[in-house]
CSV table of C-alpha atoms in Angstrom, one decimal:
chain,number,residue,atom,x,y,z
T,1,UNK,CA,7.4,-25.6,-15.6
T,2,UNK,CA,4.3,-26.1,-13.6
T,3,UNK,CA,2.5,-23.0,-13.0
T,4,UNK,CA,2.7,-22.0,-9.4
T,5,UNK,CA,-0.2,-21.0,-7.2
T,6,UNK,CA,-0.2,-17.1,-6.5
T,7,UNK,CA,-1.1,-15.6,-3.0
T,8,UNK,CA,-1.2,-11.9,-2.7
T,9,UNK,CA,-1.6,-11.0,1.1
T,10,UNK,CA,-1.8,-7.5,1.3
T,11,UNK,CA,-2.2,-5.0,4.2
T,12,UNK,CA,-3.6,-1.6,4.1
T,13,UNK,CA,-1.6,1.3,5.2
T,14,UNK,CA,1.4,-0.6,6.6
T,15,UNK,CA,4.5,1.2,6.6
T,16,UNK,CA,8.0,-0.8,6.2
T,17,UNK,CA,9.5,0.0,9.5
T,18,UNK,CA,6.6,-1.5,11.5
T,19,UNK,CA,8.1,-5.0,10.9
T,20,UNK,CA,10.5,-6.4,13.7
T,21,UNK,CA,13.0,-7.5,11.1
T,22,UNK,CA,13.1,-4.1,9.7
T,23,UNK,CA,14.4,-2.9,12.9
T,24,UNK,CA,11.3,-2.0,15.1
T,25,UNK,CA,12.0,-3.4,18.4
T,26,UNK,CA,8.3,-2.9,19.7
T,27,UNK,CA,6.9,-4.9,16.8
T,28,UNK,CA,5.9,-8.4,17.0
T,29,UNK,CA,5.9,-10.1,13.7
T,30,UNK,CA,7.4,-13.5,14.1
T,31,UNK,CA,5.8,-15.0,11.0
T,32,UNK,CA,6.8,-12.4,8.6
T,33,UNK,CA,10.3,-12.3,10.2
T,34,UNK,CA,10.6,-16.0,9.5
T,35,UNK,CA,9.5,-15.7,5.9
T,36,UNK,CA,12.3,-13.0,5.6
T,37,UNK,CA,15.1,-15.0,7.0
T,38,UNK,CA,14.1,-18.7,6.3
T,39,UNK,CA,11.7,-18.8,3.4
T,40,UNK,CA,11.8,-15.9,1.1
T,41,UNK,CA,13.1,-12.2,0.8
T,42,UNK,CA,12.0,-9.0,2.2
T,43,UNK,CA,12.9,-5.8,0.2
T,44,UNK,CA,13.8,-3.0,2.5
T,45,UNK,CA,13.5,-0.4,-0.3
T,46,UNK,CA,10.1,-1.2,-1.7
T,47,UNK,CA,7.9,1.7,-2.8
T,48,UNK,CA,4.1,2.2,-3.6
T,49,UNK,CA,3.4,4.4,-6.7
T,50,UNK,CA,0.8,6.5,-4.8
T,51,UNK,CA,0.4,7.1,-0.9
T,52,UNK,CA,-3.4,6.4,-1.0
T,53,UNK,CA,-5.6,3.4,-1.7
T,54,UNK,CA,-7.4,3.5,-4.9
T,55,UNK,CA,-4.5,4.9,-7.2
T,56,UNK,CA,-2.1,2.5,-5.7
T,57,UNK,CA,-4.1,-0.7,-6.1
T,58,UNK,CA,-5.0,0.4,-9.7
T,59,UNK,CA,-1.2,0.6,-10.3
T,60,UNK,CA,0.0,-2.7,-8.7
T,61,UNK,CA,-2.8,-4.6,-10.2
T,62,UNK,CA,-2.0,-3.2,-13.8
T,63,UNK,CA,1.8,-2.6,-13.9
T,64,UNK,CA,0.9,1.0,-14.9
T,65,UNK,CA,2.0,4.2,-13.0
T,66,UNK,CA,-1.0,6.2,-11.6
T,67,UNK,CA,-0.3,9.3,-14.2
T,68,UNK,CA,-0.4,7.0,-17.1
T,69,UNK,CA,-4.2,6.5,-17.2
T,70,UNK,CA,-5.0,9.4,-14.7
T,71,UNK,CA,-5.5,7.2,-11.6
T,72,UNK,CA,-4.8,10.2,-9.0
T,73,UNK,CA,-7.9,10.1,-7.0
T,74,UNK,CA,-10.0,7.9,-4.7
T,75,UNK,CA,-13.2,8.3,-6.9
T,76,UNK,CA,-11.8,7.2,-10.3
T,77,UNK,CA,-11.7,3.3,-10.3
T,78,UNK,CA,-11.0,1.2,-13.4
T,79,UNK,CA,-13.0,1.1,-16.5
T,80,UNK,CA,-13.7,-2.2,-18.3
T,81,UNK,CA,-11.0,-1.8,-20.8
T,82,UNK,CA,-8.2,-0.9,-18.2
T,83,UNK,CA,-5.5,-3.5,-17.8
T,84,UNK,CA,-6.0,-5.8,-14.7
T,85,UNK,CA,-3.6,-8.7,-13.7
T,86,UNK,CA,-6.7,-10.3,-12.1
T,87,UNK,CA,-8.3,-10.6,-15.5
T,88,UNK,CA,-5.1,-11.8,-17.2
T,89,UNK,CA,-4.5,-14.6,-14.7
T,90,UNK,CA,-8.2,-15.7,-15.0
T,91,UNK,CA,-8.0,-15.5,-18.8
T,92,UNK,CA,-4.9,-17.9,-18.6
T,93,UNK,CA,-6.4,-20.6,-16.8
T,94,UNK,CA,-6.0,-19.6,-13.2
T,95,UNK,CA,-8.8,-19.7,-10.6
T,96,UNK,CA,-9.0,-16.3,-9.1
T,97,UNK,CA,-10.4,-15.8,-5.7
T,98,UNK,CA,-10.6,-12.2,-4.5
T,99,UNK,CA,-11.2,-11.7,-0.7
T,100,UNK,CA,-11.4,-8.4,1.0
T,101,UNK,CA,-10.8,-4.8,-0.1
T,102,UNK,CA,-12.1,-3.8,-3.6
T,103,UNK,CA,-11.2,0.0,-4.4
T,104,UNK,CA,-10.4,-1.1,-7.9
T,105,UNK,CA,-13.8,-2.1,-9.8
T,106,UNK,CA,-16.8,0.2,-9.6
T,107,UNK,CA,-19.4,-1.4,-7.0
T,108,UNK,CA,-22.1,-1.5,-9.7
T,109,UNK,CA,-20.0,-3.5,-12.0
T,110,UNK,CA,-19.6,-7.1,-12.3
T,111,UNK,CA,-16.4,-8.7,-11.1
T,112,UNK,CA,-17.0,-11.7,-13.2
T,113,UNK,CA,-14.2,-10.8,-15.7
T,114,UNK,CA,-11.8,-10.4,-12.9
T,115,UNK,CA,-12.3,-13.4,-10.6
T,116,UNK,CA,-14.2,-16.6,-10.2
T,117,UNK,CA,-15.3,-15.8,-6.4
T,118,UNK,CA,-15.3,-12.6,-4.6
T,119,UNK,CA,-15.9,-12.1,-0.8
T,120,UNK,CA,-16.0,-8.7,0.5
T,121,UNK,CA,-15.5,-9.6,4.2
T,122,UNK,CA,-18.9,-8.5,5.4
T,123,UNK,CA,-20.2,-12.1,5.2
T,124,UNK,CA,-19.6,-15.3,3.6
T,125,UNK,CA,-21.6,-14.7,0.2
T,126,UNK,CA,-19.9,-14.8,-3.2
T,127,UNK,CA,-20.4,-11.3,-4.6
T,128,UNK,CA,-18.9,-11.7,-8.2
T,129,UNK,CA,-22.1,-9.9,-9.6
T,130,UNK,CA,-22.9,-6.3,-8.1
T,131,UNK,CA,-24.8,-6.4,-4.7
T,132,UNK,CA,-26.5,-3.7,-2.8
T,133,UNK,CA,-23.5,-2.0,-1.1
T,134,UNK,CA,-23.3,-2.6,2.6
T,135,UNK,CA,-22.7,0.6,4.5
T,136,UNK,CA,-20.8,0.6,7.9
T,137,UNK,CA,-18.7,3.3,9.6
T,138,UNK,CA,-15.1,2.2,10.1
T,139,UNK,CA,-14.4,5.4,12.2
T,140,UNK,CA,-15.8,6.2,15.6
T,141,UNK,CA,-17.1,9.6,15.5
T,142,UNK,CA,-15.9,11.8,18.6
T,143,UNK,CA,-18.3,13.7,20.8
T,144,UNK,CA,-16.6,17.0,19.5
T,145,UNK,CA,-14.4,18.2,16.8
T,146,UNK,CA,-10.7,18.3,17.6
T,147,UNK,CA,-7.6,16.0,18.0
T,148,UNK,CA,-9.6,13.3,19.5
T,149,UNK,CA,-11.5,12.8,16.2
T,150,UNK,CA,-8.7,13.7,13.8
T,151,UNK,CA,-6.3,11.5,15.4
T,152,UNK,CA,-8.3,8.3,14.2
T,153,UNK,CA,-7.5,6.9,17.6
T,154,UNK,CA,-9.9,4.1,19.4
T,155,UNK,CA,-7.6,1.8,21.3
T,156,UNK,CA,-8.8,-1.3,22.5
T,157,UNK,CA,-12.0,-2.8,21.2
T,158,UNK,CA,-13.7,-6.3,21.1
T,159,UNK,CA,-14.2,-8.4,18.0
T,160,UNK,CA,-17.7,-7.5,17.9
T,161,UNK,CA,-17.0,-4.3,16.5
T,162,UNK,CA,-17.5,-4.5,12.8
T,163,UNK,CA,-14.3,-2.9,11.7
T,164,UNK,CA,-12.3,-5.3,14.0
T,165,UNK,CA,-14.1,-8.4,12.8
T,166,UNK,CA,-14.1,-7.7,9.0
T,167,UNK,CA,-10.5,-9.1,8.4
T,168,UNK,CA,-11.5,-12.2,10.4
T,169,UNK,CA,-14.3,-13.0,8.0
T,170,UNK,CA,-11.9,-12.4,5.0
T,171,UNK,CA,-9.3,-14.9,6.6
T,172,UNK,CA,-12.3,-17.4,7.2
T,173,UNK,CA,-13.4,-17.1,3.7
T,174,UNK,CA,-9.9,-17.7,2.3
T,175,UNK,CA,-9.3,-20.6,4.8
T,176,UNK,CA,-12.6,-22.1,3.6
T,177,UNK,CA,-11.6,-21.9,-0.1
T,178,UNK,CA,-8.4,-23.7,0.6
T,179,UNK,CA,-10.2,-26.5,2.1
T,180,UNK,CA,-12.6,-26.6,-0.8
T,181,UNK,CA,-9.8,-26.5,-3.1
T,182,UNK,CA,-8.0,-29.4,-1.5
T,183,UNK,CA,-11.2,-31.6,-1.5
T,184,UNK,CA,-11.6,-30.9,-5.2
T,185,UNK,CA,-8.1,-32.3,-5.7
T,186,UNK,CA,-7.8,-30.7,-9.2
T,187,UNK,CA,-4.6,-29.3,-10.9
T,188,UNK,CA,-5.9,-25.9,-11.8
T,189,UNK,CA,-3.4,-23.4,-10.5
T,190,UNK,CA,-5.1,-20.6,-8.3
T,191,UNK,CA,-4.4,-17.0,-7.6
T,192,UNK,CA,-5.8,-16.1,-4.0
T,193,UNK,CA,-5.8,-12.3,-3.7
T,194,UNK,CA,-6.5,-11.7,0.1
T,195,UNK,CA,-6.5,-7.9,0.7
T,196,UNK,CA,-7.2,-6.8,4.4
T,197,UNK,CA,-8.2,-3.8,6.3
T,198,UNK,CA,-5.5,-3.7,9.0
T,199,UNK,CA,-3.6,-1.6,9.9
T,200,UNK,CA,-5.7,1.1,8.1
T,201,UNK,CA,-7.2,3.6,10.8
T,202,UNK,CA,-9.1,3.7,13.0
T,203,UNK,CA,-6.2,2.7,15.3
T,204,UNK,CA,-8.1,0.1,17.0
T,205,UNK,CA,-7.2,-3.6,18.0
T,206,UNK,CA,-8.3,-6.5,20.3
T,207,UNK,CA,-6.6,-8.5,22.8
T,208,UNK,CA,-4.1,-10.3,23.1
T,209,UNK,CA,-2.7,-8.0,20.3
T,210,UNK,CA,-3.6,-4.9,21.9
T,211,UNK,CA,-1.9,-5.6,25.3
T,212,UNK,CA,1.2,-7.4,23.6
T,213,UNK,CA,3.2,-4.3,22.6
T,214,UNK,CA,5.8,-3.3,25.0
T,215,UNK,CA,5.4,0.7,24.8
T,216,UNK,CA,8.9,1.4,26.4
T,217,UNK,CA,10.3,-0.1,23.2
T,218,UNK,CA,8.8,2.4,20.7
T,219,UNK,CA,11.1,4.8,18.8
T,220,UNK,CA,10.9,8.5,19.2
T,221,UNK,CA,8.5,10.0,16.7
T,222,UNK,CA,9.8,12.4,13.8
T,223,UNK,CA,9.4,16.0,15.0
T,224,UNK,CA,6.3,18.4,13.9
T,225,UNK,CA,6.0,19.3,10.4
T,226,UNK,CA,5.3,22.8,11.6
T,227,UNK,CA,8.8,23.1,13.1
T,228,UNK,CA,10.6,22.2,9.8
T,229,UNK,CA,11.8,24.3,7.0
T,230,UNK,CA,10.9,23.7,3.3
T,231,UNK,CA,8.4,20.8,4.2
T,232,UNK,CA,5.4,20.5,1.8
T,233,UNK,CA,2.5,22.9,2.8
T,234,UNK,CA,0.2,19.7,2.7
T,235,UNK,CA,2.1,18.1,5.4
T,236,UNK,CA,2.1,21.4,7.5
T,237,UNK,CA,-1.4,22.1,6.9
T,238,UNK,CA,-2.8,18.7,8.0
T,239,UNK,CA,-0.6,18.9,11.1
T,240,UNK,CA,-2.2,22.2,12.0
T,241,UNK,CA,-5.8,21.2,11.2
T,242,UNK,CA,-5.5,17.9,13.0
T,243,UNK,CA,-4.0,19.7,16.1
T,244,UNK,CA,-2.3,16.7,17.8
T,245,UNK,CA,0.2,19.0,19.5
T,246,UNK,CA,-2.5,19.3,22.2
T,247,UNK,CA,-1.8,15.7,23.2
T,248,UNK,CA,0.8,14.7,25.8
T,249,UNK,CA,3.3,12.0,24.9
T,250,UNK,CA,1.5,9.1,26.4
T,251,UNK,CA,-1.6,9.4,24.0
T,252,UNK,CA,0.9,9.4,21.1
T,253,UNK,CA,2.5,6.2,22.7
T,254,UNK,CA,-0.8,4.4,22.9
T,255,UNK,CA,-1.8,5.4,19.3
T,256,UNK,CA,1.5,4.0,18.1
T,257,UNK,CA,1.3,0.9,20.1
T,258,UNK,CA,-2.2,0.1,18.9
T,259,UNK,CA,-0.9,0.6,15.3
T,260,UNK,CA,1.9,-2.1,15.8
T,261,UNK,CA,-0.9,-4.3,17.7
T,262,UNK,CA,-2.8,-4.2,14.2
T,263,UNK,CA,0.2,-5.1,12.4
T,264,UNK,CA,0.9,-8.0,14.8
T,265,UNK,CA,-2.6,-9.1,14.1
T,266,UNK,CA,-1.9,-9.1,10.6
T,267,UNK,CA,1.2,-11.2,11.1
T,268,UNK,CA,-0.9,-13.8,13.0
T,269,UNK,CA,-3.3,-14.1,10.1
T,270,UNK,CA,-0.7,-14.5,7.7
T,271,UNK,CA,0.5,-17.4,9.7
T,272,UNK,CA,-3.0,-19.0,9.6
T,273,UNK,CA,-2.9,-18.8,5.6
T,274,UNK,CA,0.5,-20.2,5.6
T,275,UNK,CA,-0.2,-23.2,7.8
T,276,UNK,CA,-3.3,-24.0,5.6
T,277,UNK,CA,-1.1,-24.0,2.5
T,278,UNK,CA,1.2,-26.3,4.3
T,279,UNK,CA,-1.6,-28.5,5.5
T,280,UNK,CA,-3.1,-29.1,2.0
T,281,UNK,CA,0.2,-29.5,0.2
T,282,UNK,CA,0.0,-26.3,-1.6
T,283,UNK,CA,2.9,-24.4,0.2
T,284,UNK,CA,5.8,-25.6,-2.0
T,285,UNK,CA,4.0,-24.9,-5.3
T,286,UNK,CA,3.0,-21.4,-4.1
T,287,UNK,CA,4.5,-18.0,-4.6
T,288,UNK,CA,3.3,-15.8,-1.8
T,289,UNK,CA,3.6,-11.9,-2.0
T,290,UNK,CA,3.0,-10.0,1.3
T,291,UNK,CA,2.9,-6.3,0.9
T,292,UNK,CA,0.8,-3.1,1.5
T,293,UNK,CA,-0.9,-0.6,-0.8
T,294,UNK,CA,1.0,2.4,1.2
T,295,UNK,CA,2.1,3.3,4.6
T,296,UNK,CA,0.8,5.6,7.5
T,297,UNK,CA,2.3,8.6,9.2
T,298,UNK,CA,1.2,7.3,12.6
T,299,UNK,CA,1.7,10.7,14.2
T,300,UNK,CA,5.3,11.2,12.8
T,301,UNK,CA,5.5,15.1,12.0
T,302,UNK,CA,2.3,15.2,14.2
T,303,UNK,CA,0.2,13.8,11.5
T,304,UNK,CA,-2.0,10.7,11.5
T,305,UNK,CA,-3.0,8.8,8.5
T,306,UNK,CA,-1.7,9.5,5.1
T,307,UNK,CA,-2.2,12.2,2.1
T,308,UNK,CA,-2.2,11.9,-1.6
T,309,UNK,CA,1.0,13.9,-2.6
T,310,UNK,CA,3.3,13.4,0.3
T,311,UNK,CA,6.2,10.8,-0.1
T,312,UNK,CA,8.0,10.6,3.3
T,313,UNK,CA,9.2,7.0,4.0
T,314,UNK,CA,6.4,6.1,6.6
T,315,UNK,CA,3.9,6.4,3.7
T,316,UNK,CA,5.7,5.6,0.6
T,317,UNK,CA,8.1,2.7,1.7
T,318,UNK,CA,6.1,-0.3,2.3
T,319,UNK,CA,6.6,-4.0,3.2
T,320,UNK,CA,7.2,-6.4,0.3
T,321,UNK,CA,8.1,-10.0,1.3
T,322,UNK,CA,8.1,-12.6,-1.2
T,323,UNK,CA,8.1,-16.5,-0.7
T,324,UNK,CA,8.8,-18.0,-4.2
T,325,UNK,CA,7.5,-21.5,-5.3
T,326,UNK,CA,10.3,-24.1,-4.7
T,327,UNK,CA,10.9,-24.2,-8.4
T,328,UNK,CA,12.3,-20.8,-8.6
T,329,UNK,CA,15.8,-19.7,-7.3
T,330,UNK,CA,15.9,-17.9,-4.0
T,331,UNK,CA,18.5,-15.9,-1.8
T,332,UNK,CA,16.7,-15.5,1.7
T,333,UNK,CA,17.3,-12.6,3.8
T,334,UNK,CA,16.6,-8.9,3.5
T,335,UNK,CA,17.5,-7.3,0.1
T,336,UNK,CA,18.7,-3.6,-0.3
T,337,UNK,CA,17.5,-3.5,-4.0
T,338,UNK,CA,15.2,-0.6,-5.1
T,339,UNK,CA,11.9,-2.3,-6.0
T,340,UNK,CA,8.3,-1.1,-6.7
T,341,UNK,CA,4.9,-2.5,-6.4
T,342,UNK,CA,4.5,-1.8,-10.2
T,343,UNK,CA,6.8,-4.7,-10.6
T,344,UNK,CA,4.4,-7.3,-9.2
T,345,UNK,CA,2.2,-8.1,-12.3
T,346,UNK,CA,5.4,-8.5,-14.4
T,347,UNK,CA,6.8,-10.9,-11.6
T,348,UNK,CA,3.8,-13.4,-11.3
T,349,UNK,CA,3.4,-13.6,-15.2
T,350,UNK,CA,7.0,-14.2,-15.4
T,351,UNK,CA,6.9,-17.1,-13.0
T,352,UNK,CA,3.6,-18.5,-14.6
T,353,UNK,CA,5.1,-18.2,-18.3
T,354,UNK,CA,2.3,-15.8,-19.2
T,355,UNK,CA,2.8,-12.9,-21.7
T,356,UNK,CA,1.0,-9.9,-20.6
T,357,UNK,CA,-1.5,-8.8,-23.4
T,358,UNK,CA,-0.7,-4.8,-22.7
T,359,UNK,CA,2.1,-2.6,-22.3
T,360,UNK,CA,3.2,-2.2,-18.6
T,361,UNK,CA,6.1,-0.7,-16.9
T,362,UNK,CA,6.9,-3.2,-14.1
T,363,UNK,CA,10.1,-5.3,-14.2
T,364,UNK,CA,10.0,-8.9,-13.0
T,365,UNK,CA,11.6,-9.3,-9.5
T,366,UNK,CA,12.9,-13.0,-10.2
T,367,UNK,CA,16.5,-12.0,-10.3
T,368,UNK,CA,16.1,-9.7,-7.3
T,369,UNK,CA,14.5,-12.9,-5.4
T,370,UNK,CA,17.3,-15.0,-6.5
T,371,UNK,CA,19.8,-12.5,-5.0
T,372,UNK,CA,20.6,-9.9,-7.5
T,373,UNK,CA,21.4,-6.6,-5.3
T,374,UNK,CA,20.5,-4.5,-8.2
T,375,UNK,CA,16.9,-4.3,-9.8
T,376,UNK,CA,16.3,-0.6,-10.8
T,377,UNK,CA,18.2,2.5,-10.9
T,378,UNK,CA,15.3,4.5,-9.6
T,379,UNK,CA,11.9,4.3,-8.1
T,380,UNK,CA,8.8,6.6,-8.0
T,381,UNK,CA,5.9,7.5,-6.1
T,382,UNK,CA,3.2,10.4,-7.4
T,383,UNK,CA,0.3,12.2,-6.5
T,384,UNK,CA,-1.8,15.3,-6.2
T,385,UNK,CA,-3.6,17.5,-8.9
T,386,UNK,CA,-3.2,20.7,-11.1
T,387,UNK,CA,-5.3,23.5,-10.2
T,388,UNK,CA,-8.9,23.3,-11.4
T,389,UNK,CA,-9.2,19.7,-11.1
T,390,UNK,CA,-12.3,19.7,-9.0
T,391,UNK,CA,-12.7,16.0,-9.7
T,392,UNK,CA,-9.6,15.2,-7.8
T,393,UNK,CA,-10.6,17.3,-4.6
T,394,UNK,CA,-12.7,14.3,-3.2
T,395,UNK,CA,-15.3,17.0,-1.9
T,396,UNK,CA,-17.9,16.1,0.4
T,397,UNK,CA,-16.4,15.7,4.1
T,398,UNK,CA,-17.5,18.1,6.9
T,399,UNK,CA,-15.5,18.9,10.1
T,400,UNK,CA,-17.3,15.9,11.8
T,401,UNK,CA,-15.5,13.6,9.5
T,402,UNK,CA,-12.0,12.5,10.9
T,403,UNK,CA,-10.7,12.8,7.2
T,404,UNK,CA,-11.5,16.7,7.3
T,405,UNK,CA,-8.1,18.1,8.1
T,406,UNK,CA,-6.7,16.2,4.8
T,407,UNK,CA,-9.6,16.5,2.5
T,408,UNK,CA,-10.5,20.0,3.3
T,409,UNK,CA,-6.9,21.0,2.5
T,410,UNK,CA,-7.2,19.2,-0.9
T,411,UNK,CA,-10.1,21.5,-1.7
T,412,UNK,CA,-7.7,24.4,-1.5
T,413,UNK,CA,-6.5,26.1,-4.9
T,414,UNK,CA,-3.3,27.0,-3.0
T,415,UNK,CA,0.0,25.1,-3.3
T,416,UNK,CA,-1.1,22.3,-0.7
T,417,UNK,CA,-2.5,19.7,-3.2
T,418,UNK,CA,0.4,20.2,-5.3
T,419,UNK,CA,0.9,17.7,-8.3
T,420,UNK,CA,4.1,16.1,-7.5
T,421,UNK,CA,6.4,13.1,-8.2
T,422,UNK,CA,9.1,11.7,-5.9
T,423,UNK,CA,12.1,9.6,-7.2
T,424,UNK,CA,14.6,7.9,-5.1
T,425,UNK,CA,17.9,6.7,-6.6
T,426,UNK,CA,20.6,5.3,-4.3
T,427,UNK,CA,19.9,6.8,-0.8
T,428,UNK,CA,18.7,10.0,-2.0
T,429,UNK,CA,15.1,11.3,-2.5
T,430,UNK,CA,14.0,14.1,-4.8
T,431,UNK,CA,10.4,15.3,-5.1
T,432,UNK,CA,9.4,17.8,-8.0
T,433,UNK,CA,6.4,19.8,-6.9
T,434,UNK,CA,4.5,21.8,-9.5
T,435,UNK,CA,3.5,24.8,-7.3
T,436,UNK,CA,6.0,25.1,-4.5
T,437,UNK,CA,9.5,24.2,-3.1
T,438,UNK,CA,11.0,20.9,-4.4
T,439,UNK,CA,12.6,18.7,-1.8
T,440,UNK,CA,15.8,16.7,-1.6
T,441,UNK,CA,16.8,14.3,1.4
T,442,UNK,CA,20.1,12.6,1.7
T,443,UNK,CA,19.0,9.4,3.6
T,444,UNK,CA,22.4,8.5,4.8
T,445,UNK,CA,22.7,11.8,6.7
T,446,UNK,CA,19.3,12.2,7.3
T,447,UNK,CA,17.0,9.0,7.5
T,448,UNK,CA,14.1,10.9,9.1
T,449,UNK,CA,13.9,13.4,6.1
T,450,UNK,CA,14.1,16.5,8.2
T,451,UNK,CA,16.5,18.6,6.4
T,452,UNK,CA,15.3,19.6,2.8
T,453,UNK,CA,18.5,20.1,0.8
T,454,UNK,CA,17.0,21.7,-2.3
T,455,UNK,CA,18.9,24.9,-1.8
T,456,UNK,CA,22.2,23.4,-0.8
T,457,UNK,CA,24.8,24.2,-3.4
T,458,UNK,CA,26.8,21.2,-2.9
T,459,UNK,CA,23.8,19.1,-4.1
T,460,UNK,CA,23.0,20.9,-7.4
T,461,UNK,CA,24.7,18.3,-9.8
T,462,UNK,CA,22.6,15.6,-7.8
T,463,UNK,CA,19.5,17.7,-8.6
T,464,UNK,CA,20.1,18.0,-12.1
T,465,UNK,CA,20.7,14.3,-12.4
T,466,UNK,CA,17.3,13.7,-10.6
T,467,UNK,CA,15.5,15.9,-12.8
T,468,UNK,CA,17.1,14.4,-16.1
T,469,UNK,CA,16.0,10.9,-14.8
T,470,UNK,CA,12.5,12.1,-13.9
T,471,UNK,CA,12.1,13.6,-17.4
T,472,UNK,CA,13.1,10.1,-18.9
T,473,UNK,CA,10.6,8.5,-16.6
T,474,UNK,CA,7.8,10.8,-17.7
T,475,UNK,CA,8.4,10.3,-21.4
T,476,UNK,CA,8.7,6.5,-21.0
T,477,UNK,CA,5.4,6.1,-19.0
T,478,UNK,CA,3.3,9.1,-20.0
T,479,UNK,CA,0.8,7.0,-21.8
T,480,UNK,CA,0.5,3.7,-23.8
T,481,UNK,CA,-1.3,2.5,-26.8
T,482,UNK,CA,-3.9,-0.1,-26.3
T,483,UNK,CA,-3.3,-3.4,-27.8
T,484,UNK,CA,-5.9,-3.1,-30.5
T,485,UNK,CA,-6.6,-2.0,-33.9
T,486,UNK,CA,-9.8,-0.4,-34.4
T,487,UNK,CA,-11.5,0.0,-38.0
T,488,UNK,CA,-11.4,3.3,-39.4
């Protein structure tokens, strides 16, 4: 079969329920809704493998879980020997174009092994070789310490704000590449990896998207973590330090509407890429994957942003939509199959008939894309650290940083930054926490994850089943032997 073009169109911090076709009546996402219903499949139960950027990206670009090679912090990026799907595709004849976020390869390392061209979104220069880093603040500093700062809320802004404009530069770079590719008229397949900033905080957007969201259609927020029993201490402590309970509900409404406006702009930008693929005749021969590295609390539980070792659906359940190339079997619509971002590398190499040269733990989604309602019996998300792992604390943020509530809590040697693993099977979620109370939620009865059932006698058999499956998972994925034989 002809090798398909591959397009990854990646959001940063987009929760699954921010899409209209996932039930959010306030959301405006016509392009992704059309993809789900008419051109591809949208996976309702897709999970990231870590709820913050660097560990998640190291996972979905390798097919390994974060614990396998110790990628559990924002400060530990990939080494030259770490498996990476960008390298694999380049080595197997793909033209790899990387546009946008990095968070994978250290800034002082060349990207030549990973891609043919790299654009960081700050300008139009190809930056495959290391450049002097461009620093800009994506977070507006408040005039005083408190909830105005820690909420990450900005609201309406113009496109001349650097953070607002960065994704537009990325989109223009991607469109320019597709124009150049069409002019070359060669048969070399391409892998276009577009990884944007939106809807990552600060919560800010320009018109027309900012004003487009009907605030009256927003669903109610999940109640404050401080009012809930047996919730993780990390969640409760962030809620306490952010202090958002001082707000009235109208402020929460504006923040959440701004987030949905950012999602809507992402949807519009996807439409621009799709239309360009159609214009140049690439669309039918391309497999497109739209997803996010992790989600966002968006003030559910009185918490903004995300955290390393929390696994409620707003930050662990992510969008994953696939429009396969025309040559592959497809059943359109919304699938309830349990799937993971770790499955992506196995999927695209299956489609391209490429053998992965390293051990990995993903499973190709081709059967699920074709309509098989069963993909995996369990999915996982993980994070946190053990006591004494100072290198995983991410030290350095003072109270003047909007990240201070979360990162100052990570510095604690109490139970807050617990090393933990979440497992979902069926419609139940279990979280094993190393230093504090475990968690169990029945999503059929409690979709908002408010009632921790860990001490409920009627669920003890379920808990044993989860523990046994978790043990199997850790033994299977705890490490891997590199594909080489060293002299000795």
